[in-house]
């Protein structure tokens, strides 16, 4: 009898192995983009660069792939390489804001104020009341030292939309100093 119970005790183990094998085979047929998004959500951007580059050849017009690839490059310290794919992703209204926000952040971080102003303008055409983007553009205007009036116009709009926005005081002060309007 003991020999008969032994095979029965192995059966659950065999079933578990078959279930695990079937689920892993099923994962291989799933969209690889999901796994790459999970890796990025876990902060593993470097590991997603090559697979996303390969995926871009298959899905050249997929704005989400373009965005994720650009994001991976930007988050691994390669913002100039990220520019093209993020810019491509911005052409899709669904990805305009996230891709544009990353481009805008990268441009400000590298001191490319003109690029930041350009990207913010593109975003604001579709989202004119986005206070975060207005604030980033106001800062780009103010820090460029060339567009103080434009910075003040953005700050005024920010205060119309969000009267208690303390962060808007920085570009306001910088611009007023730049215009020598100390009063």
JSON list of C-alpha atoms in Angstrom, two decimals:
[
{"chain": "A", "resi": 1, "resn": "UNK", "atom": "CA", "xyz": [0.00, 0.00, 0.00]},
{"chain": "A", "resi": 2, "resn": "UNK", "atom": "CA", "xyz": [2.82, 2.30, 0.73]},
{"chain": "A", "resi": 3, "resn": "UNK", "atom": "CA", "xyz": [4.01, 2.11, -2.86]},
{"chain": "A", "resi": 4, "resn": "UNK", "atom": "CA", "xyz": [0.54, 3.23, -4.07]},
{"chain": "A", "resi": 5, "resn": "UNK", "atom": "CA", "xyz": [0.44, 6.23, -1.72]},
{"chain": "A", "resi": 6, "resn": "UNK", "atom": "CA", "xyz": [3.85, 7.39, -2.86]},
{"chain": "A", "resi": 7, "resn": "UNK", "atom": "CA", "xyz": [2.75, 8.08, -6.46]},
{"chain": "A", "resi": 8, "resn": "UNK", "atom": "CA", "xyz": [-0.34, 9.87, -5.15]},
{"chain": "A", "resi": 9, "resn": "UNK", "atom": "CA", "xyz": [1.82, 12.12, -2.98]},
{"chain": "A", "resi": 10, "resn": "UNK", "atom": "CA", "xyz": [3.93, 13.04, -6.02]},
{"chain": "A", "resi": 11, "resn": "UNK", "atom": "CA", "xyz": [0.87, 13.96, -8.09]},
{"chain": "A", "resi": 12, "resn": "UNK", "atom": "CA", "xyz": [0.31, 17.37, -6.47]},
{"chain": "A", "resi": 13, "resn": "UNK", "atom": "CA", "xyz": [3.99, 18.17, -7.02]},
{"chain": "A", "resi": 14, "resn": "UNK", "atom": "CA", "xyz": [3.79, 17.16, -10.68]},
{"chain": "A", "resi": 15, "resn": "UNK", "atom": "CA", "xyz": [0.61, 19.24, -11.13]},
{"chain": "A", "resi": 16, "resn": "UNK", "atom": "CA", "xyz": [2.29, 22.23, -9.54]},
{"chain": "A", "resi": 17, "resn": "UNK", "atom": "CA", "xyz": [5.29, 21.87, -11.86]},
{"chain": "A", "resi": 18, "resn": "UNK", "atom": "CA", "xyz": [3.03, 21.59, -14.91]},
{"chain": "A", "resi": 19, "resn": "UNK", "atom": "CA", "xyz": [1.09, 24.66, -13.80]},
{"chain": "A", "resi": 20, "resn": "UNK", "atom": "CA", "xyz": [4.31, 26.62, -13.32]},
{"chain": "A", "resi": 21, "resn": "UNK", "atom": "CA", "xyz": [5.60, 25.50, -16.72]},
{"chain": "A", "resi": 22, "resn": "UNK", "atom": "CA", "xyz": [2.31, 26.40, -18.41]},
{"chain": "A", "resi": 23, "resn": "UNK", "atom": "CA", "xyz": [2.25, 29.83, -16.79]},
{"chain": "A", "resi": 24, "resn": "UNK", "atom": "CA", "xyz": [5.84, 30.56, -17.79]},
{"chain": "A", "resi": 25, "resn": "UNK", "atom": "CA", "xyz": [5.13, 29.52, -21.37]},
{"chain": "A", "resi": 26, "resn": "UNK", "atom": "CA", "xyz": [2.06, 31.76, -21.29]},
{"chain": "A", "resi": 27, "resn": "UNK", "atom": "CA", "xyz": [4.19, 34.68, -20.11]},
{"chain": "A", "resi": 28, "resn": "UNK", "atom": "CA", "xyz": [6.46, 34.32, -23.12]},
{"chain": "A", "resi": 29, "resn": "UNK", "atom": "CA", "xyz": [3.55, 34.89, -25.48]},
{"chain": "A", "resi": 30, "resn": "UNK", "atom": "CA", "xyz": [2.37, 37.98, -23.60]},
{"chain": "A", "resi": 31, "resn": "UNK", "atom": "CA", "xyz": [3.29, 41.50, -24.62]},
{"chain": "A", "resi": 32, "resn": "UNK", "atom": "CA", "xyz": [6.95, 42.07, -23.65]},
{"chain": "A", "resi": 33, "resn": "UNK", "atom": "CA", "xyz": [6.12, 45.72, -23.01]},
{"chain": "A", "resi": 34, "resn": "UNK", "atom": "CA", "xyz": [4.33, 44.81, -19.79]},
{"chain": "A", "resi": 35, "resn": "UNK", "atom": "CA", "xyz": [7.45, 43.23, -18.31]},
{"chain": "A", "resi": 36, "resn": "UNK", "atom": "CA", "xyz": [9.53, 46.24, -19.34]},
{"chain": "A", "resi": 37, "resn": "UNK", "atom": "CA", "xyz": [7.04, 48.61, -17.70]},
{"chain": "A", "resi": 38, "resn": "UNK", "atom": "CA", "xyz": [7.28, 46.56, -14.50]},
{"chain": "A", "resi": 39, "resn": "UNK", "atom": "CA", "xyz": [11.07, 46.78, -14.59]},
{"chain": "A", "resi": 40, "resn": "UNK", "atom": "CA", "xyz": [10.90, 50.54, -14.99]},
{"chain": "A", "resi": 41, "resn": "UNK", "atom": "CA", "xyz": [8.36, 50.80, -12.18]},
{"chain": "A", "resi": 42, "resn": "UNK", "atom": "CA", "xyz": [10.94, 49.01, -10.02]},
{"chain": "A", "resi": 43, "resn": "UNK", "atom": "CA", "xyz": [13.59, 51.55, -11.05]},
{"chain": "A", "resi": 44, "resn": "UNK", "atom": "CA", "xyz": [15.49, 49.18, -13.35]},
{"chain": "A", "resi": 45, "resn": "UNK", "atom": "CA", "xyz": [15.76, 51.58, -16.29]},
{"chain": "A", "resi": 46, "resn": "UNK", "atom": "CA", "xyz": [19.18, 50.43, -17.52]},
{"chain": "A", "resi": 47, "resn": "UNK", "atom": "CA", "xyz": [17.94, 46.87, -18.01]},
{"chain": "A", "resi": 48, "resn": "UNK", "atom": "CA", "xyz": [15.12, 48.07, -20.27]},
{"chain": "A", "resi": 49, "resn": "UNK", "atom": "CA", "xyz": [17.19, 50.05, -22.78]},
{"chain": "A", "resi": 50, "resn": "UNK", "atom": "CA", "xyz": [18.26, 47.22, -25.10]},
{"chain": "A", "resi": 51, "resn": "UNK", "atom": "CA", "xyz": [14.92, 45.36, -25.10]},
{"chain": "A", "resi": 52, "resn": "UNK", "atom": "CA", "xyz": [13.11, 48.63, -25.80]},
{"chain": "A", "resi": 53, "resn": "UNK", "atom": "CA", "xyz": [15.55, 49.46, -28.60]},
{"chain": "A", "resi": 54, "resn": "UNK", "atom": "CA", "xyz": [14.78, 46.07, -30.14]},
{"chain": "A", "resi": 55, "resn": "UNK", "atom": "CA", "xyz": [11.05, 46.61, -29.64]},
{"chain": "A", "resi": 56, "resn": "UNK", "atom": "CA", "xyz": [11.26, 49.98, -31.39]},
{"chain": "A", "resi": 57, "resn": "UNK", "atom": "CA", "xyz": [12.31, 48.27, -34.60]},
{"chain": "A", "resi": 58, "resn": "UNK", "atom": "CA", "xyz": [9.14, 46.17, -34.47]},
{"chain": "A", "resi": 59, "resn": "UNK", "atom": "CA", "xyz": [6.83, 48.96, -33.28]},
{"chain": "A", "resi": 60, "resn": "UNK", "atom": "CA", "xyz": [8.28, 52.06, -34.87]},
{"chain": "A", "resi": 61, "resn": "UNK", "atom": "CA", "xyz": [5.02, 54.01, -34.56]},
{"chain": "A", "resi": 62, "resn": "UNK", "atom": "CA", "xyz": [4.17, 52.95, -31.00]},
{"chain": "A", "resi": 63, "resn": "UNK", "atom": "CA", "xyz": [4.29, 56.13, -28.90]},
{"chain": "A", "resi": 64, "resn": "UNK", "atom": "CA", "xyz": [4.35, 54.19, -25.65]},
{"chain": "A", "resi": 65, "resn": "UNK", "atom": "CA", "xyz": [7.48, 52.31, -26.73]},
{"chain": "A", "resi": 66, "resn": "UNK", "atom": "CA", "xyz": [9.06, 55.62, -27.77]},
{"chain": "A", "resi": 67, "resn": "UNK", "atom": "CA", "xyz": [8.18, 57.15, -24.40]},
{"chain": "A", "resi": 68, "resn": "UNK", "atom": "CA", "xyz": [9.49, 54.23, -22.34]},
{"chain": "A", "resi": 69, "resn": "UNK", "atom": "CA", "xyz": [12.72, 54.12, -24.35]},
{"chain": "A", "resi": 70, "resn": "UNK", "atom": "CA", "xyz": [13.25, 57.86, -23.94]},
{"chain": "A", "resi": 71, "resn": "UNK", "atom": "CA", "xyz": [12.43, 57.62, -20.25]},
{"chain": "A", "resi": 72, "resn": "UNK", "atom": "CA", "xyz": [14.98, 54.82, -19.79]},
{"chain": "A", "resi": 73, "resn": "UNK", "atom": "CA", "xyz": [17.66, 56.89, -21.51]},
{"chain": "A", "resi": 74, "resn": "UNK", "atom": "CA", "xyz": [16.81, 60.01, -19.53]},
{"chain": "A", "resi": 75, "resn": "UNK", "atom": "CA", "xyz": [16.78, 58.20, -16.20]},
{"chain": "A", "resi": 76, "resn": "UNK", "atom": "CA", "xyz": [20.17, 56.64, -16.91]},
{"chain": "A", "resi": 77, "resn": "UNK", "atom": "CA", "xyz": [21.85, 59.98, -17.49]},
{"chain": "A", "resi": 78, "resn": "UNK", "atom": "CA", "xyz": [21.51, 60.15, -21.28]},
{"chain": "A", "resi": 79, "resn": "UNK", "atom": "CA", "xyz": [19.01, 62.99, -21.80]},
{"chain": "A", "resi": 80, "resn": "UNK", "atom": "CA", "xyz": [20.40, 64.06, -25.17]},
{"chain": "A", "resi": 81, "resn": "UNK", "atom": "CA", "xyz": [19.86, 60.54, -26.53]},
{"chain": "A", "resi": 82, "resn": "UNK", "atom": "CA", "xyz": [16.36, 60.52, -25.04]},
{"chain": "A", "resi": 83, "resn": "UNK", "atom": "CA", "xyz": [15.32, 63.70, -26.85]},
{"chain": "A", "resi": 84, "resn": "UNK", "atom": "CA", "xyz": [14.37, 62.12, -30.18]},
{"chain": "A", "resi": 85, "resn": "UNK", "atom": "CA", "xyz": [12.18, 59.31, -28.86]},
{"chain": "A", "resi": 86, "resn": "UNK", "atom": "CA", "xyz": [10.47, 61.53, -26.27]},
{"chain": "A", "resi": 87, "resn": "UNK", "atom": "CA", "xyz": [9.81, 64.10, -28.97]},
{"chain": "A", "resi": 88, "resn": "UNK", "atom": "CA", "xyz": [8.29, 61.36, -31.14]},
{"chain": "A", "resi": 89, "resn": "UNK", "atom": "CA", "xyz": [6.10, 60.21, -28.25]},
{"chain": "A", "resi": 90, "resn": "UNK", "atom": "CA", "xyz": [4.82, 63.78, -27.79]},
{"chain": "A", "resi": 91, "resn": "UNK", "atom": "CA", "xyz": [3.12, 63.56, -31.20]},
{"chain": "A", "resi": 92, "resn": "UNK", "atom": "CA", "xyz": [0.53, 61.25, -29.62]},
{"chain": "A", "resi": 93, "resn": "UNK", "atom": "CA", "xyz": [-1.95, 63.21, -27.46]},
{"chain": "A", "resi": 94, "resn": "UNK", "atom": "CA", "xyz": [-1.95, 60.36, -24.92]},
{"chain": "A", "resi": 95, "resn": "UNK", "atom": "CA", "xyz": [1.81, 60.70, -24.40]},
{"chain": "A", "resi": 96, "resn": "UNK", "atom": "CA", "xyz": [2.15, 64.46, -24.92]},
{"chain": "A", "resi": 97, "resn": "UNK", "atom": "CA", "xyz": [2.14, 65.32, -21.23]},
{"chain": "A", "resi": 98, "resn": "UNK", "atom": "CA", "xyz": [4.37, 62.56, -19.80]},
{"chain": "A", "resi": 99, "resn": "UNK", "atom": "CA", "xyz": [6.90, 62.67, -22.65]},
{"chain": "A", "resi": 100, "resn": "UNK", "atom": "CA", "xyz": [6.86, 66.45, -22.75]},
{"chain": "A", "resi": 101, "resn": "UNK", "atom": "CA", "xyz": [7.27, 66.71, -19.01]},
{"chain": "A", "resi": 102, "resn": "UNK", "atom": "CA", "xyz": [10.37, 64.49, -19.16]},
{"chain": "A", "resi": 103, "resn": "UNK", "atom": "CA", "xyz": [11.79, 66.53, -22.07]},
{"chain": "A", "resi": 104, "resn": "UNK", "atom": "CA", "xyz": [11.08, 69.73, -20.20]},
{"chain": "A", "resi": 105, "resn": "UNK", "atom": "CA", "xyz": [12.75, 68.42, -17.05]},
{"chain": "A", "resi": 106, "resn": "UNK", "atom": "CA", "xyz": [15.80, 67.27, -19.02]},
{"chain": "A", "resi": 107, "resn": "UNK", "atom": "CA", "xyz": [16.10, 70.61, -20.80]},
{"chain": "A", "resi": 108, "resn": "UNK", "atom": "CA", "xyz": [15.96, 72.53, -17.52]},
{"chain": "A", "resi": 109, "resn": "UNK", "atom": "CA", "xyz": [18.41, 70.15, -15.84]},
{"chain": "A", "resi": 110, "resn": "UNK", "atom": "CA", "xyz": [20.93, 70.67, -18.62]},
{"chain": "A", "resi": 111, "resn": "UNK", "atom": "CA", "xyz": [20.42, 74.45, -18.77]},
{"chain": "A", "resi": 112, "resn": "UNK", "atom": "CA", "xyz": [18.84, 74.34, -22.23]},
{"chain": "A", "resi": 113, "resn": "UNK", "atom": "CA", "xyz": [16.30, 77.06, -21.51]},
{"chain": "A", "resi": 114, "resn": "UNK", "atom": "CA", "xyz": [15.29, 77.58, -25.14]},
{"chain": "A", "resi": 115, "resn": "UNK", "atom": "CA", "xyz": [14.45, 73.90, -25.53]},
{"chain": "A", "resi": 116, "resn": "UNK", "atom": "CA", "xyz": [12.49, 73.99, -22.26]},
{"chain": "A", "resi": 117, "resn": "UNK", "atom": "CA", "xyz": [10.52, 77.02, -23.48]},
{"chain": "A", "resi": 118, "resn": "UNK", "atom": "CA", "xyz": [9.81, 75.29, -26.81]},
{"chain": "A", "resi": 119, "resn": "UNK", "atom": "CA", "xyz": [8.62, 72.04, -25.20]},
{"chain": "A", "resi": 120, "resn": "UNK", "atom": "CA", "xyz": [6.50, 73.87, -22.62]},
{"chain": "A", "resi": 121, "resn": "UNK", "atom": "CA", "xyz": [4.89, 75.88, -25.40]},
{"chain": "A", "resi": 122, "resn": "UNK", "atom": "CA", "xyz": [3.95, 72.70, -27.25]},
{"chain": "A", "resi": 123, "resn": "UNK", "atom": "CA", "xyz": [2.40, 71.21, -24.13]},
{"chain": "A", "resi": 124, "resn": "UNK", "atom": "CA", "xyz": [0.57, 74.42, -23.23]},
{"chain": "A", "resi": 125, "resn": "UNK", "atom": "CA", "xyz": [-1.06, 74.52, -26.66]},
{"chain": "A", "resi": 126, "resn": "UNK", "atom": "CA", "xyz": [-2.97, 71.40, -25.64]},
{"chain": "A", "resi": 127, "resn": "UNK", "atom": "CA", "xyz": [-3.11, 72.07, -21.88]},
{"chain": "A", "resi": 128, "resn": "UNK", "atom": "CA", "xyz": [-3.14, 75.88, -21.45]},
{"chain": "A", "resi": 129, "resn": "UNK", "atom": "CA", "xyz": [-4.09, 75.78, -17.77]},
{"chain": "A", "resi": 130, "resn": "UNK", "atom": "CA", "xyz": [-1.49, 73.26, -16.60]},
{"chain": "A", "resi": 131, "resn": "UNK", "atom": "CA", "xyz": [0.05, 75.11, -13.66]},
{"chain": "A", "resi": 132, "resn": "UNK", "atom": "CA", "xyz": [3.06, 72.78, -13.40]},
{"chain": "A", "resi": 133, "resn": "UNK", "atom": "CA", "xyz": [4.04, 73.35, -17.02]},
{"chain": "A", "resi": 134, "resn": "UNK", "atom": "CA", "xyz": [3.41, 77.10, -16.74]},
{"chain": "A", "resi": 135, "resn": "UNK", "atom": "CA", "xyz": [5.69, 77.18, -13.70]},
{"chain": "A", "resi": 136, "resn": "UNK", "atom": "CA", "xyz": [8.44, 75.25, -15.48]},
{"chain": "A", "resi": 137, "resn": "UNK", "atom": "CA", "xyz": [8.21, 77.58, -18.48]},
{"chain": "A", "resi": 138, "resn": "UNK", "atom": "CA", "xyz": [8.23, 80.66, -16.23]},
{"chain": "A", "resi": 139, "resn": "UNK", "atom": "CA", "xyz": [11.42, 79.34, -14.62]},
{"chain": "A", "resi": 140, "resn": "UNK", "atom": "CA", "xyz": [12.97, 78.67, -18.03]},
{"chain": "A", "resi": 141, "resn": "UNK", "atom": "CA", "xyz": [12.09, 82.20, -19.14]},
{"chain": "A", "resi": 142, "resn": "UNK", "atom": "CA", "xyz": [13.45, 83.74, -15.95]},
{"chain": "A", "resi": 143, "resn": "UNK", "atom": "CA", "xyz": [16.65, 81.69, -15.86]},
{"chain": "A", "resi": 144, "resn": "UNK", "atom": "CA", "xyz": [17.36, 82.38, -19.52]},
{"chain": "A", "resi": 145, "resn": "UNK", "atom": "CA", "xyz": [17.75, 86.06, -18.56]},
{"chain": "A", "resi": 146, "resn": "UNK", "atom": "CA", "xyz": [16.27, 86.99, -21.93]},
{"chain": "A", "resi": 147, "resn": "UNK", "atom": "CA", "xyz": [12.52, 86.68, -21.42]},
{"chain": "A", "resi": 148, "resn": "UNK", "atom": "CA", "xyz": [11.64, 88.41, -18.14]},
{"chain": "A", "resi": 149, "resn": "UNK", "atom": "CA", "xyz": [8.35, 89.86, -19.41]},
{"chain": "A", "resi": 150, "resn": "UNK", "atom": "CA", "xyz": [7.24, 86.45, -20.66]},
{"chain": "A", "resi": 151, "resn": "UNK", "atom": "CA", "xyz": [8.15, 84.94, -17.29]},
{"chain": "A", "resi": 152, "resn": "UNK", "atom": "CA", "xyz": [6.03, 87.55, -15.52]},
{"chain": "A", "resi": 153, "resn": "UNK", "atom": "CA", "xyz": [3.11, 86.84, -17.86]},
{"chain": "A", "resi": 154, "resn": "UNK", "atom": "CA", "xyz": [3.33, 83.12, -17.00]},
{"chain": "A", "resi": 155, "resn": "UNK", "atom": "CA", "xyz": [3.54, 83.94, -13.28]},
{"chain": "A", "resi": 156, "resn": "UNK", "atom": "CA", "xyz": [0.46, 86.16, -13.55]},
{"chain": "A", "resi": 157, "resn": "UNK", "atom": "CA", "xyz": [-1.40, 83.29, -15.22]},
{"chain": "A", "resi": 158, "resn": "UNK", "atom": "CA", "xyz": [-0.25, 80.89, -12.51]},
{"chain": "A", "resi": 159, "resn": "UNK", "atom": "CA", "xyz": [-1.58, 83.23, -9.83]},
{"chain": "A", "resi": 160, "resn": "UNK", "atom": "CA", "xyz": [-4.92, 83.45, -11.68]},
{"chain": "A", "resi": 161, "resn": "UNK", "atom": "CA", "xyz": [-5.19, 79.66, -11.62]},
{"chain": "A", "resi": 162, "resn": "UNK", "atom": "CA", "xyz": [-3.57, 79.07, -8.22]},
{"chain": "A", "resi": 163, "resn": "UNK", "atom": "CA", "xyz": [-3.36, 82.23, -6.07]},
{"chain": "A", "resi": 164, "resn": "UNK", "atom": "CA", "xyz": [-1.40, 80.50, -3.29]},
{"chain": "A", "resi": 165, "resn": "UNK", "atom": "CA", "xyz": [1.33, 79.03, -5.50]},
{"chain": "A", "resi": 166, "resn": "UNK", "atom": "CA", "xyz": [4.47, 80.01, -3.57]},
{"chain": "A", "resi": 167, "resn": "UNK", "atom": "CA", "xyz": [6.79, 78.36, -6.11]},
{"chain": "A", "resi": 168, "resn": "UNK", "atom": "CA", "xyz": [5.82, 81.02, -8.67]},
{"chain": "A", "resi": 169, "resn": "UNK", "atom": "CA", "xyz": [7.55, 83.64, -6.55]},
{"chain": "A", "resi": 170, "resn": "UNK", "atom": "CA", "xyz": [11.03, 82.51, -7.68]},
{"chain": "A", "resi": 171, "resn": "UNK", "atom": "CA", "xyz": [10.60, 83.30, -11.40]},
{"chain": "A", "resi": 172, "resn": "UNK", "atom": "CA", "xyz": [8.70, 86.46, -10.44]},
{"chain": "A", "resi": 173, "resn": "UNK", "atom": "CA", "xyz": [11.53, 87.73, -8.25]},
{"chain": "A", "resi": 174, "resn": "UNK", "atom": "CA", "xyz": [14.22, 86.74, -10.76]},
{"chain": "A", "resi": 175, "resn": "UNK", "atom": "CA", "xyz": [12.37, 88.52, -13.55]},
{"chain": "A", "resi": 176, "resn": "UNK", "atom": "CA", "xyz": [11.68, 91.66, -11.55]},
{"chain": "A", "resi": 177, "resn": "UNK", "atom": "CA", "xyz": [15.38, 91.81, -10.61]},
{"chain": "A", "resi": 178, "resn": "UNK", "atom": "CA", "xyz": [16.34, 91.21, -14.24]},
{"chain": "A", "resi": 179, "resn": "UNK", "atom": "CA", "xyz": [14.13, 94.09, -15.31]},
{"chain": "A", "resi": 180, "resn": "UNK", "atom": "CA", "xyz": [15.59, 96.20, -12.48]},
{"chain": "A", "resi": 181, "resn": "UNK", "atom": "CA", "xyz": [12.13, 96.66, -11.03]},
{"chain": "A", "resi": 182, "resn": "UNK", "atom": "CA", "xyz": [13.17, 96.44, -7.41]},
{"chain": "A", "resi": 183, "resn": "UNK", "atom": "CA", "xyz": [10.01, 98.16, -6.19]}
]
